[in-house]
One Martini backbone bead per residue (centre of mass of N, CA, C, O) as a GRO file, in nm:
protein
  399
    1UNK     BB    1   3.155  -1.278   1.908
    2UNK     BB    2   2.860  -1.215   1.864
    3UNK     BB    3   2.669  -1.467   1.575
    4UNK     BB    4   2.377  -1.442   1.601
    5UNK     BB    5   2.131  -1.585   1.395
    6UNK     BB    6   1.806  -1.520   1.258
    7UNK     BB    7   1.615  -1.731   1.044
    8UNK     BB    8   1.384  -1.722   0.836
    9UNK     BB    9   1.162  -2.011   0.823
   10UNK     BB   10   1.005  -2.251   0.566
   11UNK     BB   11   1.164  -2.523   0.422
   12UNK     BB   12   1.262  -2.414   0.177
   13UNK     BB   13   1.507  -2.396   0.002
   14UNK     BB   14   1.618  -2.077   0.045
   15UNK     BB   15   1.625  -2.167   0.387
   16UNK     BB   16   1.802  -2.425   0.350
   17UNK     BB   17   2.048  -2.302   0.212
   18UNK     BB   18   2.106  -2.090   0.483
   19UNK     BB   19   2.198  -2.283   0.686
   20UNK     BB   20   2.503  -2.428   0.553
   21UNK     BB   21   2.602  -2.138   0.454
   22UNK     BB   22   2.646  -1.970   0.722
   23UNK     BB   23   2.794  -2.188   0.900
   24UNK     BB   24   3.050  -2.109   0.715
   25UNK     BB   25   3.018  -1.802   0.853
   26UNK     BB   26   2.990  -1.816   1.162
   27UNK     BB   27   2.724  -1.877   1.262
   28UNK     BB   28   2.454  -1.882   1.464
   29UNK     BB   29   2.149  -2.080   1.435
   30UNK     BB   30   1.808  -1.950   1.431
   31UNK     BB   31   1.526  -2.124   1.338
   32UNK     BB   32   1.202  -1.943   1.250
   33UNK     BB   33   0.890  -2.001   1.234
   34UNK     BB   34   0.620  -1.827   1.089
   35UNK     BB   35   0.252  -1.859   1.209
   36UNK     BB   36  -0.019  -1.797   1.022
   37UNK     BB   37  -0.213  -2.085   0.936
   38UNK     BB   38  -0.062  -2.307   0.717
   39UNK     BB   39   0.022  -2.519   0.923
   40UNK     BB   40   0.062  -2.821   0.986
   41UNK     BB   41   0.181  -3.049   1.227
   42UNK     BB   42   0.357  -3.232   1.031
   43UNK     BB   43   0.488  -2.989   0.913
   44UNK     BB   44   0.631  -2.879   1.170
   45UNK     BB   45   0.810  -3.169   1.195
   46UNK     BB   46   0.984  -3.162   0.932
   47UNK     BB   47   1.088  -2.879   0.936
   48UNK     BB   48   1.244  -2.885   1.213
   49UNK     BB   49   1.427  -3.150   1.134
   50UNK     BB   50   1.565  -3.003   0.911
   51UNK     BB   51   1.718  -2.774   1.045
   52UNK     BB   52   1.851  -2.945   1.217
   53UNK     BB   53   2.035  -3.146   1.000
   54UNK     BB   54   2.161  -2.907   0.829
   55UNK     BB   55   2.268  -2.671   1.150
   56UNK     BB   56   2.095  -2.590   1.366
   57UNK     BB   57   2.053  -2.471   1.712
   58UNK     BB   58   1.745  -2.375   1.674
   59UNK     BB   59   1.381  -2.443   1.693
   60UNK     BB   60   1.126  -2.195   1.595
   61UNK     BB   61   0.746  -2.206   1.640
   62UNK     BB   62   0.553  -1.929   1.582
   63UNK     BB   63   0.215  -1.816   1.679
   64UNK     BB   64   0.038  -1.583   1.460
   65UNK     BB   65  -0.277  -1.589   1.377
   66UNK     BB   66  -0.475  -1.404   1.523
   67UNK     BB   67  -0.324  -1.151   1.498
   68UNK     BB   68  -0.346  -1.168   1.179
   69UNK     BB   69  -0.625  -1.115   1.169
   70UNK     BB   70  -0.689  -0.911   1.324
   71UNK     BB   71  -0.451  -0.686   1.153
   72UNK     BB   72  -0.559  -0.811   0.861
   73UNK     BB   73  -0.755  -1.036   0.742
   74UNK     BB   74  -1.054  -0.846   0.809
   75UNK     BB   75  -0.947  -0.598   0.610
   76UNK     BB   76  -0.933  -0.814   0.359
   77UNK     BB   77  -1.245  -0.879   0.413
   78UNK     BB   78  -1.413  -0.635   0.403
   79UNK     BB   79  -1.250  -0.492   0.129
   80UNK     BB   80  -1.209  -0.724  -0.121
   81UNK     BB   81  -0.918  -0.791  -0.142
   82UNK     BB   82  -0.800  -0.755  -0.525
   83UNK     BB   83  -0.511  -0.791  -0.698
   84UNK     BB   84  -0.614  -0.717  -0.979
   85UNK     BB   85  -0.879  -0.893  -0.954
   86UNK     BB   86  -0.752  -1.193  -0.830
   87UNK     BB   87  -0.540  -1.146  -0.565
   88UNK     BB   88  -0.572  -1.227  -0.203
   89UNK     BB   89  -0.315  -1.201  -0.055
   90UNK     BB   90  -0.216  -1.480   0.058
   91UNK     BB   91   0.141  -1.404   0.124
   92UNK     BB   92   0.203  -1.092   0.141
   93UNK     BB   93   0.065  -1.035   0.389
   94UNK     BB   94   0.260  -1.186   0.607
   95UNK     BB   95   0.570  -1.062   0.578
   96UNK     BB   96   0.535  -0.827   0.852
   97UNK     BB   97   0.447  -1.059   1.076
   98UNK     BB   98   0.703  -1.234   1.058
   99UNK     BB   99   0.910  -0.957   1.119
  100UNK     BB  100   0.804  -0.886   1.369
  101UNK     BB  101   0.855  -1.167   1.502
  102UNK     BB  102   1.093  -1.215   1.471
  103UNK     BB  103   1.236  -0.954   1.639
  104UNK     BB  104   1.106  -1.055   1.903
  105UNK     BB  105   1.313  -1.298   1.904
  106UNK     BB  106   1.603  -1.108   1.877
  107UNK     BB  107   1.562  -0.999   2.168
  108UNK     BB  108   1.491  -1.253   2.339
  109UNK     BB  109   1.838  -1.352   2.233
  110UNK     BB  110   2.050  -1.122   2.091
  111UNK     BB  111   2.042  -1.044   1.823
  112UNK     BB  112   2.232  -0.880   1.540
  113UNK     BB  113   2.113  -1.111   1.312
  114UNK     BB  114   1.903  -1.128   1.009
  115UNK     BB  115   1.740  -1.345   0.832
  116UNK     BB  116   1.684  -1.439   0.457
  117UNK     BB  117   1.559  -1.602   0.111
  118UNK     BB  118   1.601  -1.378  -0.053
  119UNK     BB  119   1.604  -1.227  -0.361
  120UNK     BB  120   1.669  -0.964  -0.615
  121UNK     BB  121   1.378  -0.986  -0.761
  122UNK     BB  122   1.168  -0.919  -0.519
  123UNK     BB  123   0.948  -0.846  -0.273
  124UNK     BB  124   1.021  -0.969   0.008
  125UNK     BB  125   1.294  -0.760   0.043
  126UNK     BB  126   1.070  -0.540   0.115
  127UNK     BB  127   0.941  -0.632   0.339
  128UNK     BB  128   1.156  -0.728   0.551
  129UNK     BB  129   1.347  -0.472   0.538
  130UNK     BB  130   1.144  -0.250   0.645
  131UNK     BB  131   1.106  -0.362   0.890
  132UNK     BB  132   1.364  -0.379   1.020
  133UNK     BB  133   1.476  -0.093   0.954
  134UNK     BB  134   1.259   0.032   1.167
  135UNK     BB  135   1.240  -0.176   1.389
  136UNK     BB  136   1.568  -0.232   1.343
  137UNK     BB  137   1.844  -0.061   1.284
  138UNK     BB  138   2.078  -0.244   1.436
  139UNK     BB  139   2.035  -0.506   1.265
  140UNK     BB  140   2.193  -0.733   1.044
  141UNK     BB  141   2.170  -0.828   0.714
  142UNK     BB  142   2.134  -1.166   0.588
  143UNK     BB  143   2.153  -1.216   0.210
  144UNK     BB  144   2.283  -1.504   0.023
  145UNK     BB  145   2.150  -1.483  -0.197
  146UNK     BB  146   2.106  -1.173  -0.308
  147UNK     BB  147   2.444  -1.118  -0.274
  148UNK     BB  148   2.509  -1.398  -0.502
  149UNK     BB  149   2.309  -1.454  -0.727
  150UNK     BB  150   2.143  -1.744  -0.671
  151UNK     BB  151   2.023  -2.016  -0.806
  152UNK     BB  152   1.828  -2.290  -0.789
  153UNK     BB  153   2.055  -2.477  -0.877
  154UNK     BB  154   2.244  -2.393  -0.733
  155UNK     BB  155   2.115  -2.479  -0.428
  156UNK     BB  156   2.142  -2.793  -0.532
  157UNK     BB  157   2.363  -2.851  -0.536
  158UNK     BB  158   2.510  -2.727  -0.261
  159UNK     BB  159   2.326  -2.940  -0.091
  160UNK     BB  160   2.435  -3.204  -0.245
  161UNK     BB  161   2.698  -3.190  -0.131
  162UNK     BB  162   2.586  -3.201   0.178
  163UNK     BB  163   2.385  -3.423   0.150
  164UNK     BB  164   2.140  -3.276  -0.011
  165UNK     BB  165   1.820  -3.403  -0.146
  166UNK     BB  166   1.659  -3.192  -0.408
  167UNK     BB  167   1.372  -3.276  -0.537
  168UNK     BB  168   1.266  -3.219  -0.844
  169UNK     BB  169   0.957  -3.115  -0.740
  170UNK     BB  170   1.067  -2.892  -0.605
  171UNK     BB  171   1.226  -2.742  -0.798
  172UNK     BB  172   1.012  -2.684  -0.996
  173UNK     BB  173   0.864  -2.540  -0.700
  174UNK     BB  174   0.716  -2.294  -0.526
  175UNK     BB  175   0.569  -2.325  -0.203
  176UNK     BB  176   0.343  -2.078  -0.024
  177UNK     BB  177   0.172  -2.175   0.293
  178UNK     BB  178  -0.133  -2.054   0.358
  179UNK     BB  179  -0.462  -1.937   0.516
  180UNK     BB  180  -0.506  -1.745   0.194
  181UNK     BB  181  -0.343  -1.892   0.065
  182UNK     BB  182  -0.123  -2.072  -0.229
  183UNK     BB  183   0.167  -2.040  -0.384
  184UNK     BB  184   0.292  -2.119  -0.732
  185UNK     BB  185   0.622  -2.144  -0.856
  186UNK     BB  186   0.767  -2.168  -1.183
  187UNK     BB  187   0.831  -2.203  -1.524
  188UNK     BB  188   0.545  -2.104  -1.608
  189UNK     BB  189   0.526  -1.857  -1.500
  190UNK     BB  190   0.839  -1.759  -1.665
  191UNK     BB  191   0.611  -1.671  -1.844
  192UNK     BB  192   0.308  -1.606  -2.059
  193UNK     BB  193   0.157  -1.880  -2.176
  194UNK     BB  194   0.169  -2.089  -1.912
  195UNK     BB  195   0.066  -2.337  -1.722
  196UNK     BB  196  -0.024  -2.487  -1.427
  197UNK     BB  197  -0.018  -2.802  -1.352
  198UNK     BB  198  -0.172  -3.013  -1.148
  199UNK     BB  199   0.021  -3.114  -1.013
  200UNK     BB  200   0.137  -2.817  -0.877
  201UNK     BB  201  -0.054  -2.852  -0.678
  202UNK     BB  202  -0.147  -2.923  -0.333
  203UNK     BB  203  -0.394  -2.961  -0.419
  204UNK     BB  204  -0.673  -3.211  -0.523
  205UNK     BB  205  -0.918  -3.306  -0.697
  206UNK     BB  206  -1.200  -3.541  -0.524
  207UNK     BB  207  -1.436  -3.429  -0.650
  208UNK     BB  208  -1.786  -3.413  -0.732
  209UNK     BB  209  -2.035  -3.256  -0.832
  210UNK     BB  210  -2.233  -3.090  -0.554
  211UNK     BB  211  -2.203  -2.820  -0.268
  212UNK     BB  212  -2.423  -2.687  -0.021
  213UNK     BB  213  -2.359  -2.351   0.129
  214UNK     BB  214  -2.305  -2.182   0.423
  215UNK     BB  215  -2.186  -1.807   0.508
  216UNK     BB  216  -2.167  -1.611   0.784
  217UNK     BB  217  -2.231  -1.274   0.887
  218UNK     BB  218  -2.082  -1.027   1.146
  219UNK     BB  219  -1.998  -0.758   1.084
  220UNK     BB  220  -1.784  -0.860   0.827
  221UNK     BB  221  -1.745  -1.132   1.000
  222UNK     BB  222  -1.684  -1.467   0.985
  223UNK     BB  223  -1.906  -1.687   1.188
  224UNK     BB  224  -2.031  -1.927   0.990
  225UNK     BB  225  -2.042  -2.271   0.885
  226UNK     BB  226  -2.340  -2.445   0.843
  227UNK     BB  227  -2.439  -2.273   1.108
  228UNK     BB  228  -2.134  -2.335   1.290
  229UNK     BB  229  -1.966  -2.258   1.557
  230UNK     BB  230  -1.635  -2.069   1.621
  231UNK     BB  231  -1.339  -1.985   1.816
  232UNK     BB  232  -1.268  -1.886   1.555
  233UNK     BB  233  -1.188  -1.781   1.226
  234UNK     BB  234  -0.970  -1.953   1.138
  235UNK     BB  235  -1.126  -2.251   1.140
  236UNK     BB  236  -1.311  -2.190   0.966
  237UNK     BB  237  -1.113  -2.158   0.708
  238UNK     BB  238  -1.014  -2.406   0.699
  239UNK     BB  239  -1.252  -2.587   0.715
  240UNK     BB  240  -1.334  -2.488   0.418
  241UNK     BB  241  -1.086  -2.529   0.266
  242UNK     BB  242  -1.133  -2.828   0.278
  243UNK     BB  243  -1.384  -2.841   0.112
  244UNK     BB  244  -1.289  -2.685  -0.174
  245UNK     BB  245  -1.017  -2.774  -0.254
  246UNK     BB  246  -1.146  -3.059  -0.357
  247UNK     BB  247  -1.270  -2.889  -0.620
  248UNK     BB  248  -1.032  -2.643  -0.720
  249UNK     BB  249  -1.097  -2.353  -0.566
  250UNK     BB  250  -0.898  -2.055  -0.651
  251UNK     BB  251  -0.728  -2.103  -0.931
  252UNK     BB  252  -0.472  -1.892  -1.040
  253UNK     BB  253  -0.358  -1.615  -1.217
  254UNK     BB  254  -0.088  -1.368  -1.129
  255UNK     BB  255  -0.044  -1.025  -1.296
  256UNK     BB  256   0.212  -0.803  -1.186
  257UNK     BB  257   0.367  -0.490  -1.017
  258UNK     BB  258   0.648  -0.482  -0.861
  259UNK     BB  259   0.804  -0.313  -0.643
  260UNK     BB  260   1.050  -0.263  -0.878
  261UNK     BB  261   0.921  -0.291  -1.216
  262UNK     BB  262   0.814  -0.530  -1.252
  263UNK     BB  263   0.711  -0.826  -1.373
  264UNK     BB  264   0.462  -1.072  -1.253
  265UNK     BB  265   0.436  -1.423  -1.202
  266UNK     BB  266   0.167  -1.615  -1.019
  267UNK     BB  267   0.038  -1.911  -0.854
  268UNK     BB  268  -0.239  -2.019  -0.707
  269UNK     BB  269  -0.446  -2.089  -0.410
  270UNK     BB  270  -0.798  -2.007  -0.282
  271UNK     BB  271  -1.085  -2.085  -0.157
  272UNK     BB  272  -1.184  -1.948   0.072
  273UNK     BB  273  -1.095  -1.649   0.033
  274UNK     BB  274  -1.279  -1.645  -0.272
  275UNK     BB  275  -1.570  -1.737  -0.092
  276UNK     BB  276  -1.514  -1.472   0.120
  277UNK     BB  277  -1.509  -1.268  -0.049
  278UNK     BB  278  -1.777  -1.269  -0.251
  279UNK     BB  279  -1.983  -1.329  -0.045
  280UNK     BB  280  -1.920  -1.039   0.110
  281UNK     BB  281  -1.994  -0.877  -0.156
  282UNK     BB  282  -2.262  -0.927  -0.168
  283UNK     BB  283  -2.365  -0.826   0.065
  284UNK     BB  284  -2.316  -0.547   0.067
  285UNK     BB  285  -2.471  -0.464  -0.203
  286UNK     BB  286  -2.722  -0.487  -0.023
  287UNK     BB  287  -2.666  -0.310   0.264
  288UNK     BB  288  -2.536  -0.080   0.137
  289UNK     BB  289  -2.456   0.184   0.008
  290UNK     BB  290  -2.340   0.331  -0.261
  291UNK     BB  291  -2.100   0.543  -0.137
  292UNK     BB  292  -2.031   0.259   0.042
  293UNK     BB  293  -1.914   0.117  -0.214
  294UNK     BB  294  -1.731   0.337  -0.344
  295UNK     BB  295  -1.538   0.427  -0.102
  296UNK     BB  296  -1.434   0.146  -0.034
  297UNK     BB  297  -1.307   0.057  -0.257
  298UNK     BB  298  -1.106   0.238  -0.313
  299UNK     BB  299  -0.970   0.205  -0.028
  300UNK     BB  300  -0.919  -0.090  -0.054
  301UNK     BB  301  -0.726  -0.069  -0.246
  302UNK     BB  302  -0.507   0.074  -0.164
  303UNK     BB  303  -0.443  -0.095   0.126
  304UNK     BB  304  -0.353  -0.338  -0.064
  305UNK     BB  305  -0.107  -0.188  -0.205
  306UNK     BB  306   0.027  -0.124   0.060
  307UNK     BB  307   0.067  -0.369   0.144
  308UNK     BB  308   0.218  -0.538  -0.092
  309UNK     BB  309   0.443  -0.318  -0.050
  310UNK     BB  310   0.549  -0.308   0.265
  311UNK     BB  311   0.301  -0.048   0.414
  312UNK     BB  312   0.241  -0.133   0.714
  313UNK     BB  313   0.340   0.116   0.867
  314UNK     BB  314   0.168   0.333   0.768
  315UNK     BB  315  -0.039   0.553   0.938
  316UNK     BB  316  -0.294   0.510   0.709
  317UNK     BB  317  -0.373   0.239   0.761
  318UNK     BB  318  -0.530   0.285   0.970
  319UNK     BB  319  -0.717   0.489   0.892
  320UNK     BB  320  -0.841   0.272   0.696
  321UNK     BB  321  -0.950   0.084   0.936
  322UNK     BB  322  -1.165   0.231   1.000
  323UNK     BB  323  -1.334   0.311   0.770
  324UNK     BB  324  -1.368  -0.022   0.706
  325UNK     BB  325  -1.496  -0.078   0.990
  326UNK     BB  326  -1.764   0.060   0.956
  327UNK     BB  327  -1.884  -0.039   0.707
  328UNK     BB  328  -2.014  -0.310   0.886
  329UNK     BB  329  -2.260  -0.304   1.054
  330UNK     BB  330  -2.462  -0.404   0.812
  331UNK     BB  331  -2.263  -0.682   0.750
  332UNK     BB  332  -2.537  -0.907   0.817
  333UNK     BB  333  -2.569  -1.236   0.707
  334UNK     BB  334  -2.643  -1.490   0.454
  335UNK     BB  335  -2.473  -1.716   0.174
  336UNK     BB  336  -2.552  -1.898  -0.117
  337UNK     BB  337  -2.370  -2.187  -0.170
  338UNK     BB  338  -2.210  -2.312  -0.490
  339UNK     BB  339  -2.002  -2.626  -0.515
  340UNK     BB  340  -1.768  -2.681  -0.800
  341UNK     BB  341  -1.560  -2.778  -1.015
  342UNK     BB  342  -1.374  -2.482  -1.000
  343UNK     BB  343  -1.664  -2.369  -0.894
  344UNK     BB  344  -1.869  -2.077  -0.822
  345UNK     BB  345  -2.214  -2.015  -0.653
  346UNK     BB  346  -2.399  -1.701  -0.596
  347UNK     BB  347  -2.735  -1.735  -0.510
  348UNK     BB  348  -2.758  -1.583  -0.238
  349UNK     BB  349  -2.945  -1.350   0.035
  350UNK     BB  350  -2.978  -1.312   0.412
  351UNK     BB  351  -3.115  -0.998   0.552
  352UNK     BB  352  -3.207  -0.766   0.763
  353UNK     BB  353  -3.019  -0.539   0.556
  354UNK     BB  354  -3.201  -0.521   0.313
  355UNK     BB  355  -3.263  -0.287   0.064
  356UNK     BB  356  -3.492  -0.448  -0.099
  357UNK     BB  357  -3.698  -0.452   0.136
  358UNK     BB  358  -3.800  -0.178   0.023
  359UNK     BB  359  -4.148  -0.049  -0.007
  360UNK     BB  360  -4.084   0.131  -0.287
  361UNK     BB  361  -3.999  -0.100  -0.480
  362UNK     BB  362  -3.896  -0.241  -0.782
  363UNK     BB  363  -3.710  -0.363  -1.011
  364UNK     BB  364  -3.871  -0.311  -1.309
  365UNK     BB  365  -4.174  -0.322  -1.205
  366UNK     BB  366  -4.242  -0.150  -0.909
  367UNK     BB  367  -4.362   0.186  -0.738
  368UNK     BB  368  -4.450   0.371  -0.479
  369UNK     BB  369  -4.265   0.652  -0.413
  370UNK     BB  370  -4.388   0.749  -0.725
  371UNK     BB  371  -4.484   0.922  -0.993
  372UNK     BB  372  -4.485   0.957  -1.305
  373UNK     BB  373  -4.432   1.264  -1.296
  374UNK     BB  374  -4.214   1.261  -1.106
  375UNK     BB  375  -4.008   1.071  -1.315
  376UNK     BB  376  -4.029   1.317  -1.514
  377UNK     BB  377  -3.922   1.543  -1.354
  378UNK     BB  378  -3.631   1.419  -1.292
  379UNK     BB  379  -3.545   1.357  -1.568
  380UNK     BB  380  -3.553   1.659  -1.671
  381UNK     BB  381  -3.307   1.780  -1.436
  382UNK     BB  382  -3.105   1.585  -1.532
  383UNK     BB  383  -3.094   1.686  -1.828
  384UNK     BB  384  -2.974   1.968  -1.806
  385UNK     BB  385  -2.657   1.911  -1.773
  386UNK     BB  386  -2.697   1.817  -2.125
  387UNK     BB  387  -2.852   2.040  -2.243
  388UNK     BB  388  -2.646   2.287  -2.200
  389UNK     BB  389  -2.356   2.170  -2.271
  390UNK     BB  390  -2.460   2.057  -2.590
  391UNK     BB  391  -2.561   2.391  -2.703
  392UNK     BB  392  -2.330   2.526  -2.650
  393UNK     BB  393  -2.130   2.354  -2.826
  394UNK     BB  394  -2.246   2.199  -3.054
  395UNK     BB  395  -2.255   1.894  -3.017
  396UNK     BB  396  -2.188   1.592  -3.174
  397UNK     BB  397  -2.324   1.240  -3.188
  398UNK     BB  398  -2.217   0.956  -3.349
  399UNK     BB  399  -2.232   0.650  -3.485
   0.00000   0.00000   0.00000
């Protein structure tokens, strides 16, 4: 009986654990982590290491990080995608191309089980099964952690009888690294009044005093950071977060509702992703109209909802990245940005298509394109349909 087992692994916990807990259900089991552009080289030669410690058969890092930024990070910020205005889906949009990596990998080894280490009471189990199940439905899902319903302390144990011994910092932190920011959930998040301790992210503030950076965008996608231009925008990315990451900038909690409908609170880290989502927006409203900032943002919401619950593959999402996708053509300028311990301050763009350089007047101040009896008789005319409204019904307005 062929019992090849393809386990998505991330070096965690949870996928720690499901290594030589298979191995004693009889998998053969293939650890592959799937980069999207979160990993250090060192850190992927500690994950690789681990895997085979467990009892991995073998093991494999694939990077597929210019994929994802091609087919999702790019439309998300377009769209200045953030889950309930504050979370920049940092880790949950990576879900669908990692399982869709994986699918690629279970092909190529022959392979008829594949895992994860999600447990029953998040949203991973529905984003990594909804692709496995569309996209490979003769595959049997092997999900030990939430089959067993088995807290992280079970898993400590478990670990420790086998000889691994998993550290304290570990036990009470779960932290999953992306390119677009970095979740992390511990005992405070499962609270609602407490905070996560400086301590617990995994960037330390470094920095003081306060530092001066440019951002350039062409046609909506970010082209240089103070100047220079990258081989790709994923350098880009990393390069700010380095830059950014040292000020603690990023930082939030994020409360929101689960695919399943609970309430879920988790704290982030994304320092890169939320100063090129706001200076991307800073931009746009320079140089959009008024209806294509309103109806960008309304599907850029849906968009945003519908890859977090994991419908990355329902083809009304393409359609919704043509139009987000379209109305980048005039979103090229440069934004400056000045970067404090936590905090960041958009002081303005220079752009080719600013609506503002427009000869028709400035706001509040003056203008050409019109004069005072027309502006009031535009406004006579606005008024009609509040004065025969208010006419018939004979409403009054109380203070």
């Amino acid at each position: 009986m062929n019992k090849k087992l393809v386990l998505a692994y991330s070096g965690g916990l949870d996928t720690s654990f499901c290594i030589p807990f298979l191995k004693q259900q009889g998998y053969d089991i293939d650890a592959v982590t799937i980069d999207t552009g979160g990993f250090l080289g060192e850190e992927k030669e500690e994950i690789k290491d681990r895997a085979l410690s467990l009892g991995a058969s073998n093991y494999e890092c694939i990077d597929i990080s210019k994929q994802y930024y091609e087919k999702c990070l790019k439309y998300l910020l377009y769209g200045n995608v953030l889950r309930n205005n504050t979370y920049p889906l940092s880790v949950s949009s990576e879900r669908a191309f990692q399982a869709m990596a994986i699918l690629n990998y279970c092909e190529s080894v022959g392979a008829k089980y594949v895992a994860h280490g999600s447990t029953g009471a998040g949203n991973d189990q529905i984003r990594f099964d909804l692709i496995f199940k569309s996209l490979a439905p003769n595959i049997e899902i092997v999900t030990p952690i939430r089959d067993n319903s088995l807290s992280r302390q079970e898993e400590v144990d478990f670990l420790s009888k086998h000889g691994v011994d998993w550290s304290e910092e570990k036990k009470n932190y779960s932290i999953n690294v992306g390119i677009w920011g970095t979740s992390v959930g511990g005992k405070e998040t499962l609270t609602s009044h407490q905070s996560l301790p400086e301590s617990a992210y995994p960037s330390q503030v470094t920095k003081d005093g306060s530092e001066e950076i440019t951002v350039s965008f062409q046609k909506g996608e970010v082209s240089k950071l103070n100047g220079k231009s990258f081989d790709h925008p994923i350098a880009l990315i990393k390069e700010l977060e380095s830059i950014a990451s040292a000020y603690g900038i990023g930082r939030d909690t994020h409360v929101g509702d689960t695919i399943i409908g609970i309430k879920g609170r988790v704290g982030f880290e994304a320092a890169a992703s939320m100063i090129l989502i706001k200076a991307h927006h800073l931009l746009e409203k320079h140089v959009l109209s008024k209806w294509q900032n309103h109806w960008k943002q309304q599907l850029a919401d849906w968009y945003g909802m519908m890859l977090h619950e994991g419908q990355f593959l329902d083809p009304v999402l393409r359609n919704m990245e043509k139009f987000i996708e379209d109305t980048q053509v005039n979103v090229t300028g440069d934004v400056f940005i000045t970067l404090k311990p936590y905090r960041f301050l958009l002081n303005g763009i220079e752009s080719p298509h600013d609506l503002m350089r427009s000869e028709f007047g400035q706001y509040g101040e003056m203008n050409k394109g019109w004069t005072a009896d027309e502006a009031k008789g535009f406004i006579k005319i606005l008024s009609n349909q509040y004065k025969i409204y208010h006419g018939v019904n004979k409403s009054k307005i109380s203070l």
